[in-house]
Coordinates of N, CA, C and O in Angstrom, one line a residue:
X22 N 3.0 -5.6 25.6 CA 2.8 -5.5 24.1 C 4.1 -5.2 23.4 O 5.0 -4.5 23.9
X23 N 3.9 -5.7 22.3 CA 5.2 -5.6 21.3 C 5.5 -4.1 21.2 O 4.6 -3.3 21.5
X24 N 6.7 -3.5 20.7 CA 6.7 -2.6 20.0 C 5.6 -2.7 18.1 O 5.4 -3.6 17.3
X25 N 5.4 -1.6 18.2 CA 5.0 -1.7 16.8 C 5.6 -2.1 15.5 O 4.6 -1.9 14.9
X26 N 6.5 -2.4 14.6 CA 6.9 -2.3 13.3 C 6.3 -2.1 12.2 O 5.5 -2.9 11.8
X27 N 6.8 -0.5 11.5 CA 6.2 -0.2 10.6 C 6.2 -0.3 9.0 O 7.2 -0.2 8.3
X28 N 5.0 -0.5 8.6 CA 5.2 -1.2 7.3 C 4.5 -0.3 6.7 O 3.6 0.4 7.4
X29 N 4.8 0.1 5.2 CA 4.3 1.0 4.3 C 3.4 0.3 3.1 O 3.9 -0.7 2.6
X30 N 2.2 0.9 2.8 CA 1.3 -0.2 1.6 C 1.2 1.5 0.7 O 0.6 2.6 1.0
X31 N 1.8 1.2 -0.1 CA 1.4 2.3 -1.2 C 0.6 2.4 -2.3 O 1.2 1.8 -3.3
X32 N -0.4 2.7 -2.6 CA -1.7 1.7 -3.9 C -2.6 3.1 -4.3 O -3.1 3.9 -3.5
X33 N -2.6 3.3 -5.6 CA -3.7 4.4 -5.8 C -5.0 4.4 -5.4 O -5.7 5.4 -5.2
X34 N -5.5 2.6 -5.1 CA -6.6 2.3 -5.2 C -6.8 2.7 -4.0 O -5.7 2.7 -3.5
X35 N -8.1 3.1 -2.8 CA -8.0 3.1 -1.4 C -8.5 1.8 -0.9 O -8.3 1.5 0.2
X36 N -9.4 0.9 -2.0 CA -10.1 -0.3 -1.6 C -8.6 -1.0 -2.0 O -8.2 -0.7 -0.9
X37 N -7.6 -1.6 -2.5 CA -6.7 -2.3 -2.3 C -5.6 -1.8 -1.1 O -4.8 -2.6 -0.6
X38 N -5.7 -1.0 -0.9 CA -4.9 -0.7 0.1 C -5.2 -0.6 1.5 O -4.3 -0.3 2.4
X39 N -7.1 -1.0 1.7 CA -7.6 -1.2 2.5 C -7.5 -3.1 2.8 O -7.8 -3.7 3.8
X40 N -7.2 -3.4 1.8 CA -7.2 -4.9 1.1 C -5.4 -5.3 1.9 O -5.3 -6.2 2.7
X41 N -4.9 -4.9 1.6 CA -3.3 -5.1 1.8 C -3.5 -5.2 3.3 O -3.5 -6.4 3.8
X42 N -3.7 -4.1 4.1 CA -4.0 -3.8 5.4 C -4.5 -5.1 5.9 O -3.7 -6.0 6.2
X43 N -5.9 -5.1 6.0 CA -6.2 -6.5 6.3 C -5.6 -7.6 6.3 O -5.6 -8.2 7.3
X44 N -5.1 -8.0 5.1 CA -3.8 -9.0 4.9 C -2.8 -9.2 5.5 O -2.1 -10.2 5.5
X45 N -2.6 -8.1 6.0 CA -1.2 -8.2 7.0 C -1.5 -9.1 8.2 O -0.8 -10.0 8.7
X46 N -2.5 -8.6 8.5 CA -3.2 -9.4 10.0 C -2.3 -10.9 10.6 O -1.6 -11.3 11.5
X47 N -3.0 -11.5 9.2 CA -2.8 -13.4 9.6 C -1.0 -13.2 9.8 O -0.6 -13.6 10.9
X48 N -0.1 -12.8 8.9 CA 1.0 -13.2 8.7 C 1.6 -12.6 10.7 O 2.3 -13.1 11.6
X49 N 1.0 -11.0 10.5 CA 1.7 -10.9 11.5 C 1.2 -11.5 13.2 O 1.9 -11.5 14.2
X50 N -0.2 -12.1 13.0 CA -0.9 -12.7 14.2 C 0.2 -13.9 14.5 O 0.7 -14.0 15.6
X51 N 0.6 -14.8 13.4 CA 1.4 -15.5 13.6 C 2.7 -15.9 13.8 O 3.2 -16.9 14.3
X52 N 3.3 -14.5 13.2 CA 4.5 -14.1 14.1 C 4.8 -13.7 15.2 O 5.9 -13.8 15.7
X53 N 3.5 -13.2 15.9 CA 3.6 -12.3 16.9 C 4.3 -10.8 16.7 O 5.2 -10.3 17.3
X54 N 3.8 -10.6 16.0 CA 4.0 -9.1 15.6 C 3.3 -8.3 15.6 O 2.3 -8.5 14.9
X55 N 3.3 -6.8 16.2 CA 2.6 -5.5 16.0 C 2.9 -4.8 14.8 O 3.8 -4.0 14.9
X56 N 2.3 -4.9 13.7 CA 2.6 -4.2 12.6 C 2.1 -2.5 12.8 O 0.8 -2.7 12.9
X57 N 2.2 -1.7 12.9 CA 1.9 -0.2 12.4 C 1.7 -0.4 10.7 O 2.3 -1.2 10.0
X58 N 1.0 0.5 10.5 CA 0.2 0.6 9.1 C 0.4 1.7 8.9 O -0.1 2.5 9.7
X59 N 1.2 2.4 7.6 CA 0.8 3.8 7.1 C 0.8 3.5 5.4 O 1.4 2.8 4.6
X60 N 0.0 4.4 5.2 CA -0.4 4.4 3.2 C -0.1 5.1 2.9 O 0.9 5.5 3.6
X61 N -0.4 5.7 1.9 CA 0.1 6.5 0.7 C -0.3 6.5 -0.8 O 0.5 6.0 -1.5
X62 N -0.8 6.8 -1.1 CA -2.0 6.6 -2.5 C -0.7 7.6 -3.5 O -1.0 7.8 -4.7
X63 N 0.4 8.0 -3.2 CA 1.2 8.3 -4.3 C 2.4 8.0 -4.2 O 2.8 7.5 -3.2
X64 N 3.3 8.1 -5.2 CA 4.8 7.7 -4.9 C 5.6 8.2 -3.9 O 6.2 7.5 -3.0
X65 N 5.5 9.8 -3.8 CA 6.2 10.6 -3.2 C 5.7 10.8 -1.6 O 6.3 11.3 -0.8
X66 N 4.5 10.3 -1.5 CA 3.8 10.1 0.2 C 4.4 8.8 0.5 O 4.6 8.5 1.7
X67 N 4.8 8.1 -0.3 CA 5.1 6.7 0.2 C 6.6 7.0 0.7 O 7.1 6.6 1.8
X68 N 7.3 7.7 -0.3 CA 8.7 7.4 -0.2 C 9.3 8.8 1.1 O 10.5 8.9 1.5
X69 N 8.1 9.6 1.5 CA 8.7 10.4 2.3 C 7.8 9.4 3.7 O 8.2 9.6 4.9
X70 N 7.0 8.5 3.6 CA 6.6 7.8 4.7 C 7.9 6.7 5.2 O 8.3 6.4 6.3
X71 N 8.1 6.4 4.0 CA 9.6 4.9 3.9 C 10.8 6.2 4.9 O 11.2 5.9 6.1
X72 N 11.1 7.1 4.5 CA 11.8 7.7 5.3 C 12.0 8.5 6.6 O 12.9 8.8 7.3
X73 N 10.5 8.5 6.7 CA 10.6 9.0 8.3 C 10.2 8.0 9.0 O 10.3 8.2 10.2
X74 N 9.7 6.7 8.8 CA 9.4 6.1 9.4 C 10.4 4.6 9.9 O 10.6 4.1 11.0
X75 N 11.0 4.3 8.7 CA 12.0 3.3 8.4 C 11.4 1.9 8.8 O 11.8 1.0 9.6
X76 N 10.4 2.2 7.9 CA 9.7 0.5 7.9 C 10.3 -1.1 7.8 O 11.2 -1.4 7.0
X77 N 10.0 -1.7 8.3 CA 10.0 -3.1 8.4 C 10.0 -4.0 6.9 O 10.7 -4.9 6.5
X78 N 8.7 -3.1 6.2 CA 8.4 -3.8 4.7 C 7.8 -2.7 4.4 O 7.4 -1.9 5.2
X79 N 7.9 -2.7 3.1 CA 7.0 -1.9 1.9 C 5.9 -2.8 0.8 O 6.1 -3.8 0.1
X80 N 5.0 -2.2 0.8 CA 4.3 -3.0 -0.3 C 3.8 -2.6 -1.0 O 2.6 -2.6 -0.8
X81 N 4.3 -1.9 -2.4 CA 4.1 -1.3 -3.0 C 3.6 -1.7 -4.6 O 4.4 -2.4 -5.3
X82 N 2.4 -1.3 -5.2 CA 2.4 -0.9 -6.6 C 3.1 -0.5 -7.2 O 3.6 0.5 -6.8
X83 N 3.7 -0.9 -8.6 CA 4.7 -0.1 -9.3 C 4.0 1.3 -10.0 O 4.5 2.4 -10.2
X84 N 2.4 0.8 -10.1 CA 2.2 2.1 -11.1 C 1.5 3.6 -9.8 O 0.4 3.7 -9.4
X85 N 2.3 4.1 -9.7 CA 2.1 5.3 -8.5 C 2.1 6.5 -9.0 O 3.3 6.8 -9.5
X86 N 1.3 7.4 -9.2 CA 1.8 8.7 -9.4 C 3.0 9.5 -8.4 O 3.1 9.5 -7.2
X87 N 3.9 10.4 -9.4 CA 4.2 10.9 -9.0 C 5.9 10.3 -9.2 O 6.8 10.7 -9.9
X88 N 5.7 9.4 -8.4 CA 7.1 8.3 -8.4 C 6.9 6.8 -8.3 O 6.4 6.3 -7.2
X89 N 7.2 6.1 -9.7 CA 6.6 4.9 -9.7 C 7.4 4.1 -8.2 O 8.3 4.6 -7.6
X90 N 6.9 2.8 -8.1 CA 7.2 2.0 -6.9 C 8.5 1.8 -7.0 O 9.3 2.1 -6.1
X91 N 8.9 1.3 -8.6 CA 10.3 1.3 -8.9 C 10.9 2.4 -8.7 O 11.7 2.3 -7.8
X92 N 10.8 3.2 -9.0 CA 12.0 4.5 -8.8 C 12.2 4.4 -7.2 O 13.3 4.2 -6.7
X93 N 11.2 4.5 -6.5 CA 11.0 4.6 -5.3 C 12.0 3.6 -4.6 O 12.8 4.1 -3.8
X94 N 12.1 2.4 -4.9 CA 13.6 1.3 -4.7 C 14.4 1.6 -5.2 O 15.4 1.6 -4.4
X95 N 14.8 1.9 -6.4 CA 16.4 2.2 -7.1 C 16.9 3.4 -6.4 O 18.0 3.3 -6.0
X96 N 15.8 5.3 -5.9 CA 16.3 5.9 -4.9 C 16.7 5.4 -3.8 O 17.7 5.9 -3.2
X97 N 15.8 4.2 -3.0 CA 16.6 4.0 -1.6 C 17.8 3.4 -1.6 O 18.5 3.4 -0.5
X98 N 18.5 2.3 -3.2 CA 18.8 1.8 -3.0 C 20.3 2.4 -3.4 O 21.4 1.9 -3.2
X99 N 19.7 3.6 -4.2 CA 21.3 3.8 -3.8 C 21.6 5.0 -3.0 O 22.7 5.5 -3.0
X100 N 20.5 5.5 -2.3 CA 21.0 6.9 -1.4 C 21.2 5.8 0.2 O 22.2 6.0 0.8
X101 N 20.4 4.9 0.7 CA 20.9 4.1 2.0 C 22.0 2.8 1.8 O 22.2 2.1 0.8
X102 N 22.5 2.7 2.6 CA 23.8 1.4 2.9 C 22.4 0.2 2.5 O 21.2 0.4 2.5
X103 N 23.3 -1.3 2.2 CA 22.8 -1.8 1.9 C 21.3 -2.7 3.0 O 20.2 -3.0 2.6
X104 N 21.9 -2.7 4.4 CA 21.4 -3.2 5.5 C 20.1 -2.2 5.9 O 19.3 -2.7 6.7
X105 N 20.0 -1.0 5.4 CA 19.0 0.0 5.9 C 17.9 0.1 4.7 O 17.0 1.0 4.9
X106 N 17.7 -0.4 3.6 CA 16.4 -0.6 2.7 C 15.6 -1.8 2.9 O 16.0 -3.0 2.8
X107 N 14.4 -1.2 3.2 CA 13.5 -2.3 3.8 C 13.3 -3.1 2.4 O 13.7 -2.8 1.3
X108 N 12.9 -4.1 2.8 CA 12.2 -5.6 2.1 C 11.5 -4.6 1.1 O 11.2 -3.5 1.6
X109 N 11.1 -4.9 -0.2 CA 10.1 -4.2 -0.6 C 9.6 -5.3 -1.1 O 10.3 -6.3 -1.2
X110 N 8.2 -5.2 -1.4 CA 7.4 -6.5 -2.4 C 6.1 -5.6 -3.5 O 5.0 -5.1 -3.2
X111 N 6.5 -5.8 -4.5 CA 5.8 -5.6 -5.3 C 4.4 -6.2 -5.3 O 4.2 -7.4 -5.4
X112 N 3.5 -5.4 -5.3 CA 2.1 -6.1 -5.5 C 1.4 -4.9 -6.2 O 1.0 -3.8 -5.8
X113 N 1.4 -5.8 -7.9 CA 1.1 -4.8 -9.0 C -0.2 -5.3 -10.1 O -0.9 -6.3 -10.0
X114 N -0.3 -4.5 -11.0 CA -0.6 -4.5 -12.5 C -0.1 -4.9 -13.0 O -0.5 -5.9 -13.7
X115 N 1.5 -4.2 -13.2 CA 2.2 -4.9 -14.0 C 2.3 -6.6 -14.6 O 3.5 -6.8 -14.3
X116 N 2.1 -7.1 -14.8 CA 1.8 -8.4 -15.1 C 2.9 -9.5 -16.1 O 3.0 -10.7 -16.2
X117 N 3.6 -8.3 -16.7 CA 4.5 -9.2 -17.9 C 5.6 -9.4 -16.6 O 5.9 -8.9 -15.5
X118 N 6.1 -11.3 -17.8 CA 7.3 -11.3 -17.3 C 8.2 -10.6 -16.9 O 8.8 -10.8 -15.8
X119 N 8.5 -9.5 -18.2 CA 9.5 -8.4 -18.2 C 9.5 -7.6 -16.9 O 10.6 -7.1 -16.5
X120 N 8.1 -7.3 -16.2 CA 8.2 -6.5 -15.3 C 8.3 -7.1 -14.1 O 8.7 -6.4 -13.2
X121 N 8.1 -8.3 -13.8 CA 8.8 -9.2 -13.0 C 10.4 -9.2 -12.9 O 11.2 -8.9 -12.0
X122 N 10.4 -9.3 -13.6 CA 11.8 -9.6 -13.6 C 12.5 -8.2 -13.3 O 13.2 -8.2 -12.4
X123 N 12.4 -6.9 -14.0 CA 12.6 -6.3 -14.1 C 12.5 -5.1 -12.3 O 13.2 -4.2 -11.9
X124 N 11.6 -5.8 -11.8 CA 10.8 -5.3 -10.0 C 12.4 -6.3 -9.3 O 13.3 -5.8 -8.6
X125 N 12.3 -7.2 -9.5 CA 13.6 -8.4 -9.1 C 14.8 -8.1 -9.1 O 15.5 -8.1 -8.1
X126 N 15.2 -7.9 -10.0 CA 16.7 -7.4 -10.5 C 16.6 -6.1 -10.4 O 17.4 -5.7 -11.2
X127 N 16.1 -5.1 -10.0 CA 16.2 -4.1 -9.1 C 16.2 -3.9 -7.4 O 16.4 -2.9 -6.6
X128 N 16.0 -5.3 -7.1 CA 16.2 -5.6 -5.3 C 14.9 -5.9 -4.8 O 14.7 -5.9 -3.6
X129 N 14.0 -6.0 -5.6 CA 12.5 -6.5 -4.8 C 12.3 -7.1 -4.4 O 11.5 -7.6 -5.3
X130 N 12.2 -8.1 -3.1 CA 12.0 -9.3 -2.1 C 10.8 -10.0 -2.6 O 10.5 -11.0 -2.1
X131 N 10.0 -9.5 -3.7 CA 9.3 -10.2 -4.2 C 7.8 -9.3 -5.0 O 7.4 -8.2 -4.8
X132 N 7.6 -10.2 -5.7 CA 6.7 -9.2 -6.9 C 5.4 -10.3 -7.5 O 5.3 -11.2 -8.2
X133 N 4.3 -9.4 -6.7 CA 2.6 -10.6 -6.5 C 2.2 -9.4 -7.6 O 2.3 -8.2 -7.4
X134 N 1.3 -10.5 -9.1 CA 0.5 -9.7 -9.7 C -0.6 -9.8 -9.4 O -0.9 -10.8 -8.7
X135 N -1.7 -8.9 -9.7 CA -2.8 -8.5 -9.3 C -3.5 -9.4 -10.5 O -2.7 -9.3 -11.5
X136 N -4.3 -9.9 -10.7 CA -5.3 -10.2 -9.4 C -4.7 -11.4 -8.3 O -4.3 -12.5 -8.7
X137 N -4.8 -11.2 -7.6 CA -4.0 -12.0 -6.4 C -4.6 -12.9 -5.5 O -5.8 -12.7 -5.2
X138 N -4.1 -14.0 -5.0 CA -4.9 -15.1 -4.4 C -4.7 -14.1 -2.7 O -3.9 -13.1 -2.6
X139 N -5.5 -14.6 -1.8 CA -5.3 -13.6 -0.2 C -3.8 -14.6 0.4 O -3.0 -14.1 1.2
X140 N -3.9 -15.9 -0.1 CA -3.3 -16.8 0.3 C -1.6 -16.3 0.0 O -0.8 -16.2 0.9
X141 N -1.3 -16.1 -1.3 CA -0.4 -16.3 -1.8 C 0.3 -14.9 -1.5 O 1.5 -14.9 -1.8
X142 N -0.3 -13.6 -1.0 CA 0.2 -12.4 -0.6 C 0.8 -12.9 0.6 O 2.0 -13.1 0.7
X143 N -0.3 -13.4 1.7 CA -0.1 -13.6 2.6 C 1.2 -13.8 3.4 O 1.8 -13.2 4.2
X144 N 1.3 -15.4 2.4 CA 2.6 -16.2 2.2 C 3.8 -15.3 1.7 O 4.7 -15.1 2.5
X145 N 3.8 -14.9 0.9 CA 4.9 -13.7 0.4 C 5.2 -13.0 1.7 O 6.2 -13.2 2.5
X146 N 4.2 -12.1 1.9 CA 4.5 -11.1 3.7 C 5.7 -12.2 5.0 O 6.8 -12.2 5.5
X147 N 4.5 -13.1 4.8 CA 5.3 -13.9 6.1 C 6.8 -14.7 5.6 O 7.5 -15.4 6.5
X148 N 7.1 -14.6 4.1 CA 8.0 -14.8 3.7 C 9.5 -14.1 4.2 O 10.6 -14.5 4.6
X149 N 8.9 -12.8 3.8 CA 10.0 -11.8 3.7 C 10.2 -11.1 5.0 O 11.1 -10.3 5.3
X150 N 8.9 -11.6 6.0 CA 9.8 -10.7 6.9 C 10.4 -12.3 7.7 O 11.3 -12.0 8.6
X151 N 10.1 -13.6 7.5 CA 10.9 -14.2 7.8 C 12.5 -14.4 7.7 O 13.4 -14.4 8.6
X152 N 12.7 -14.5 6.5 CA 14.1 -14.3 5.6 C 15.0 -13.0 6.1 O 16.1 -13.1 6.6
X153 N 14.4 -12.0 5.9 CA 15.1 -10.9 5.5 C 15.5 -9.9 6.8 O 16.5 -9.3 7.0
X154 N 13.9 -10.0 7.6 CA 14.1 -9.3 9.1 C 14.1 -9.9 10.5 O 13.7 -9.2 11.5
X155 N 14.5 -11.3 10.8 CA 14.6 -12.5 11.4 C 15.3 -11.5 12.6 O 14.6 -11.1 13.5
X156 N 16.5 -11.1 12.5 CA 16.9 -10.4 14.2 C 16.3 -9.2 14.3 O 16.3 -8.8 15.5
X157 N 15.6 -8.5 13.3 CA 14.6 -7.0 13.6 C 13.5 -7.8 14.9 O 13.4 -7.3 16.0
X158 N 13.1 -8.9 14.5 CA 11.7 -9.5 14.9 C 12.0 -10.5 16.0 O 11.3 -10.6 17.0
X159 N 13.1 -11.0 15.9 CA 13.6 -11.9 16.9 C 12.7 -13.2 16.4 O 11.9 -13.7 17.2
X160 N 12.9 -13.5 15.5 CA 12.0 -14.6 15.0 C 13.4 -15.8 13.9 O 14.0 -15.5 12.9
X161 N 13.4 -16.6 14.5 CA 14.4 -17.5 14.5 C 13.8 -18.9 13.1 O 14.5 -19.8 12.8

């Protein structure tokens, strides 16, 4: 069996973040990957999980108590080198362009508004760990 890689889903909701979980399944069945799973229903659980753990991907909500999803990227992104901040992907409320754009041009690998197709997260996931963590995964 694979080693595990760990991925962080941060969401106030516990039914979306039970929802995210699930979702991981297909992308990583298909890679062949063992994903580990840890949550975090607040900013600051997320961003002390992102650090002891040093995840693969993040998939975070922007609206988090505590410390929104954004802060939580603009901190990693400028206290770690550039090669050591995981993929993050937004999967929010937020919904305006502005906040698109705005999740983006702060370094986000990608930014799914809610309400969400299963399909189109999916694709995002297997996106980004395609692209981004190809020699983490050994996936060519």
């Amino acid at each position: 069996m694979s080693d595990p890689r760990h991925v962080v889903v941060a969401d106030p909701d516990p039914r979306e973040r039970a929802r995210v979980q699930e979702l991981l399944r297909v992308p990583a069945e298909e890679l062949k990957l063992s994903l580990e799973v840890h949550a975090a229903s607040d900013g600051q659980v997320a961003l002390a999980l992102i650090e002891q753990r040093k995840p693969a991907l993040v998939l975070s909500e922007v609206l988090l108590e505590g410390l929104s999803g954004l802060s939580i990227l603009r901190r990693l992104r400028a206290t770690l080198p550039p090669g050591q901040v995981p993929p993050f992907v937004f999967v929010t409320t937020m919904a305006r362009e502005s906040d698109r754009y705005w999740g983006l041009r702060n370094g986000a690998h990608g930014y799914v508004m809610k309400p969400y197709e299963d399909d189109l997260l999916q694709a995002r996931i297997r996106d980004v760990l395609r692209e981004v963590q190809p020699e983490k995964f050994g996936i060519l």
